[in-house]
GROMACS .gro file of C-alpha atoms in nm:
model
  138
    1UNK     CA    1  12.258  20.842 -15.253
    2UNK     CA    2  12.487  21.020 -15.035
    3UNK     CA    3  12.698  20.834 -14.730
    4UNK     CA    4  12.468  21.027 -14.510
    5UNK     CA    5  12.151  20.821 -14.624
    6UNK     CA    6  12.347  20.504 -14.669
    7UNK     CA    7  12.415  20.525 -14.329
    8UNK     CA    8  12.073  20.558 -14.234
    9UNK     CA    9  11.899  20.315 -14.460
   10UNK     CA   10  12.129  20.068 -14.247
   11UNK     CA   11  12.007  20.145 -13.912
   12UNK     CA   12  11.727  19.916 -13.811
   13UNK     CA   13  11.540  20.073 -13.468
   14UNK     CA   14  11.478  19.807 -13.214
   15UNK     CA   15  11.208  19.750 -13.040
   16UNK     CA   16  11.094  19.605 -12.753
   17UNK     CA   17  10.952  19.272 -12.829
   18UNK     CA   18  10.569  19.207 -12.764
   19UNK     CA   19  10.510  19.056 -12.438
   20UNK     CA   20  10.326  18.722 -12.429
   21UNK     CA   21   9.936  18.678 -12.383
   22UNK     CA   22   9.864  18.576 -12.053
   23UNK     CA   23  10.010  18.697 -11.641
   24UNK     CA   24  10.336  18.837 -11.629
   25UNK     CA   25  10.609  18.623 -11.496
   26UNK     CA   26  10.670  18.659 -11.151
   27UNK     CA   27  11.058  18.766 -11.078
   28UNK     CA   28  11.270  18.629 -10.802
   29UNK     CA   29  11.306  18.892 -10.524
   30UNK     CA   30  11.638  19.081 -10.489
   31UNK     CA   31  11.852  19.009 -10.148
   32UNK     CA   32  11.883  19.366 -10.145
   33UNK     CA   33  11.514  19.442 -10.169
   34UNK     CA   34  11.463  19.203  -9.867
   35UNK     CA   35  11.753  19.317  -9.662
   36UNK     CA   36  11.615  19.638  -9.754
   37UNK     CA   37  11.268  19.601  -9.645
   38UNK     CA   38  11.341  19.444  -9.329
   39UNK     CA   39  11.563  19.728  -9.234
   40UNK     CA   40  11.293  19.987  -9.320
   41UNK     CA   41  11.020  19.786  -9.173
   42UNK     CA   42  11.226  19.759  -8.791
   43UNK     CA   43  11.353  20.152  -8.877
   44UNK     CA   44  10.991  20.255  -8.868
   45UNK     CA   45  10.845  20.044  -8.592
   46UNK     CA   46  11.073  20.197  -8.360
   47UNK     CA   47  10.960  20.493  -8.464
   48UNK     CA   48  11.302  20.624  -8.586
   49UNK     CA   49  11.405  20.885  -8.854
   50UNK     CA   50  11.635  20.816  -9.151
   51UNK     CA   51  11.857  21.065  -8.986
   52UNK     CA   52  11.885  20.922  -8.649
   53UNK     CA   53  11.944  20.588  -8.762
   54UNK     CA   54  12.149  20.661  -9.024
   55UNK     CA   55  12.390  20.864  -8.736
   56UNK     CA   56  12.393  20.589  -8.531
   57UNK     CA   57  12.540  20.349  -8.812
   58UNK     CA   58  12.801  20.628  -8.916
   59UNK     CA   59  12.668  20.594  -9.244
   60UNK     CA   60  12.493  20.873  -9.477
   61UNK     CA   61  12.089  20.949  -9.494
   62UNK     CA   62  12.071  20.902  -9.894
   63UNK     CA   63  12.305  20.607  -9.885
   64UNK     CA   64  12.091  20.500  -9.616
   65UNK     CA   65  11.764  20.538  -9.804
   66UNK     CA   66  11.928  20.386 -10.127
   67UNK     CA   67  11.956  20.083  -9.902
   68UNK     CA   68  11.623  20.093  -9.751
   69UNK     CA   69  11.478  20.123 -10.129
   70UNK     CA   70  11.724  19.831 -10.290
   71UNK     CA   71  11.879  20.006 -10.467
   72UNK     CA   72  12.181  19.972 -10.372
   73UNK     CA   73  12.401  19.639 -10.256
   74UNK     CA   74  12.544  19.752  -9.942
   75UNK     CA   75  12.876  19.564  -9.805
   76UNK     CA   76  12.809  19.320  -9.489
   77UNK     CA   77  12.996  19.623  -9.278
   78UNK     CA   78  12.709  19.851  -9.361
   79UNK     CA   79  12.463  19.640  -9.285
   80UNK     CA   80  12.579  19.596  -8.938
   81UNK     CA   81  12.614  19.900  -8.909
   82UNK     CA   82  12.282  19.972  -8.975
   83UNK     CA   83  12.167  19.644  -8.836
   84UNK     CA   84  12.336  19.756  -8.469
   85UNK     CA   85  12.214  20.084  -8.478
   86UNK     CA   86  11.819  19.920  -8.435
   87UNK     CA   87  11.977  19.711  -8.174
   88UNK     CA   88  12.004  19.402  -8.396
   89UNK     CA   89  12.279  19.181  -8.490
   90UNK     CA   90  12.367  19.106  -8.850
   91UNK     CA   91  12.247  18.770  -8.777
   92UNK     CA   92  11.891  18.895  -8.676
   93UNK     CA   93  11.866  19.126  -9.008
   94UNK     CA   94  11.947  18.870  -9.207
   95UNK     CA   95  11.707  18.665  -9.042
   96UNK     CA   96  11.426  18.886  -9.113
   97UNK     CA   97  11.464  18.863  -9.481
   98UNK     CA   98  11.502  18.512  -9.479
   99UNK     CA   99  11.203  18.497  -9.350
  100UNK     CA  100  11.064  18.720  -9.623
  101UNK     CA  101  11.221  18.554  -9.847
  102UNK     CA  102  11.057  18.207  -9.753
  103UNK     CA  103  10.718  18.357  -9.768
  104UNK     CA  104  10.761  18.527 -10.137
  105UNK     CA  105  10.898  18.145 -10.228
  106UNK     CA  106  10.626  18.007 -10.111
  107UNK     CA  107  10.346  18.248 -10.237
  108UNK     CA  108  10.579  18.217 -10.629
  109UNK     CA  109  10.587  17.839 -10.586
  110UNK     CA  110  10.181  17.830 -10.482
  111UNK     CA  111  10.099  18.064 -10.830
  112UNK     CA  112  10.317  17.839 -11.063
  113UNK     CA  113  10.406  17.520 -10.904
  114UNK     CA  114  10.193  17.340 -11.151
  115UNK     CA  115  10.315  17.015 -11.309
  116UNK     CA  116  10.505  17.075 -11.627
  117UNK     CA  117  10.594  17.402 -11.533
  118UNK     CA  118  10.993  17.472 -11.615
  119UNK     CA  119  11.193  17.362 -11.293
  120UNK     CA  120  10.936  17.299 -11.114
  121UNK     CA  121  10.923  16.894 -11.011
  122UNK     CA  122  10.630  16.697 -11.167
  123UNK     CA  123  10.444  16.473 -10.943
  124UNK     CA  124  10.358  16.377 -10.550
  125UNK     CA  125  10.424  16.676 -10.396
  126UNK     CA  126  10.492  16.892 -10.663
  127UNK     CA  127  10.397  17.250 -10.604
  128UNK     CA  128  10.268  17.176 -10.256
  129UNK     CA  129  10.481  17.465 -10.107
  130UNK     CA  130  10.705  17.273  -9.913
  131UNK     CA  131  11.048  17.482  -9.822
  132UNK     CA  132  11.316  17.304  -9.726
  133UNK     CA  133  11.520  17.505  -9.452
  134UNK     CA  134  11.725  17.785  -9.523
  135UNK     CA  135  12.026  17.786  -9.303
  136UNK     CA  136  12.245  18.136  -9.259
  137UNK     CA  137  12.554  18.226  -9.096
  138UNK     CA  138  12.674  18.499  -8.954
   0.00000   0.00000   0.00000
């Protein structure tokens, strides 16, 4: 057996393991697909372009878009930038996806808030969707 085929025989491919029977787990939502969100959702009510908006901050269109989409984690300068340039404050952005936020909790906490489910609080009360209040600052 040459080194060649040693080498080989001692590579084992992975795999991706089997997912479980049953729903998928439901994933916490990204702060930067909310902030994102919220920004795109006030962008297009007023009926503004990527490019206008994106002018107004002083920031670029694609960066701009990367936000919009999550994918990116743009700094708190950027986002009131961006924030300003709809005529909000940072304060009010942030707002709006807190308020997001609170409703995906709630709506995750309502599909598995059953007792005995991991960190989830067994007894009265238990997956009654109760929020306690989310406080930000600007």
């Amino acid at each position: 057996m040459t080194i060649r085929e040693t080498n080989r025989a001692r590579v084992i491919p992975l795999r991706p393991l089997p997912a479980p029977p049953g729903p998928a787990p439901s994933r916490e939502p990204l702060w930067r697909d909310l902030v994102g969100e919220a920004l795109r959702r006030e962008r297009r009510s007023q009926g503004r372009t990527l490019k206008d908006v994106a002018g107004a901050a002083r920031i670029s269109m694609p960066y701009l878009s990367e936000v919009e989409r999550g994918r990116k984690e743009a700094s708190s300068e950027v986002l009131a930038a961006a924030a300003q340039a709809l005529g909000l404050t940072l304060a009010d952005l942030l707002a709006l996806a807190q308020g997001e936020l609170i409703r995906l909790s709630a709506a995750r906490s309502r599909s598995i808030g059953h007792p005995g489910h991991p960190g989830r609080p067994a007894g009265p009360g238990a997956g009654s969707g109760a929020m306690g209040t989310v406080r930000l600052a600007a």
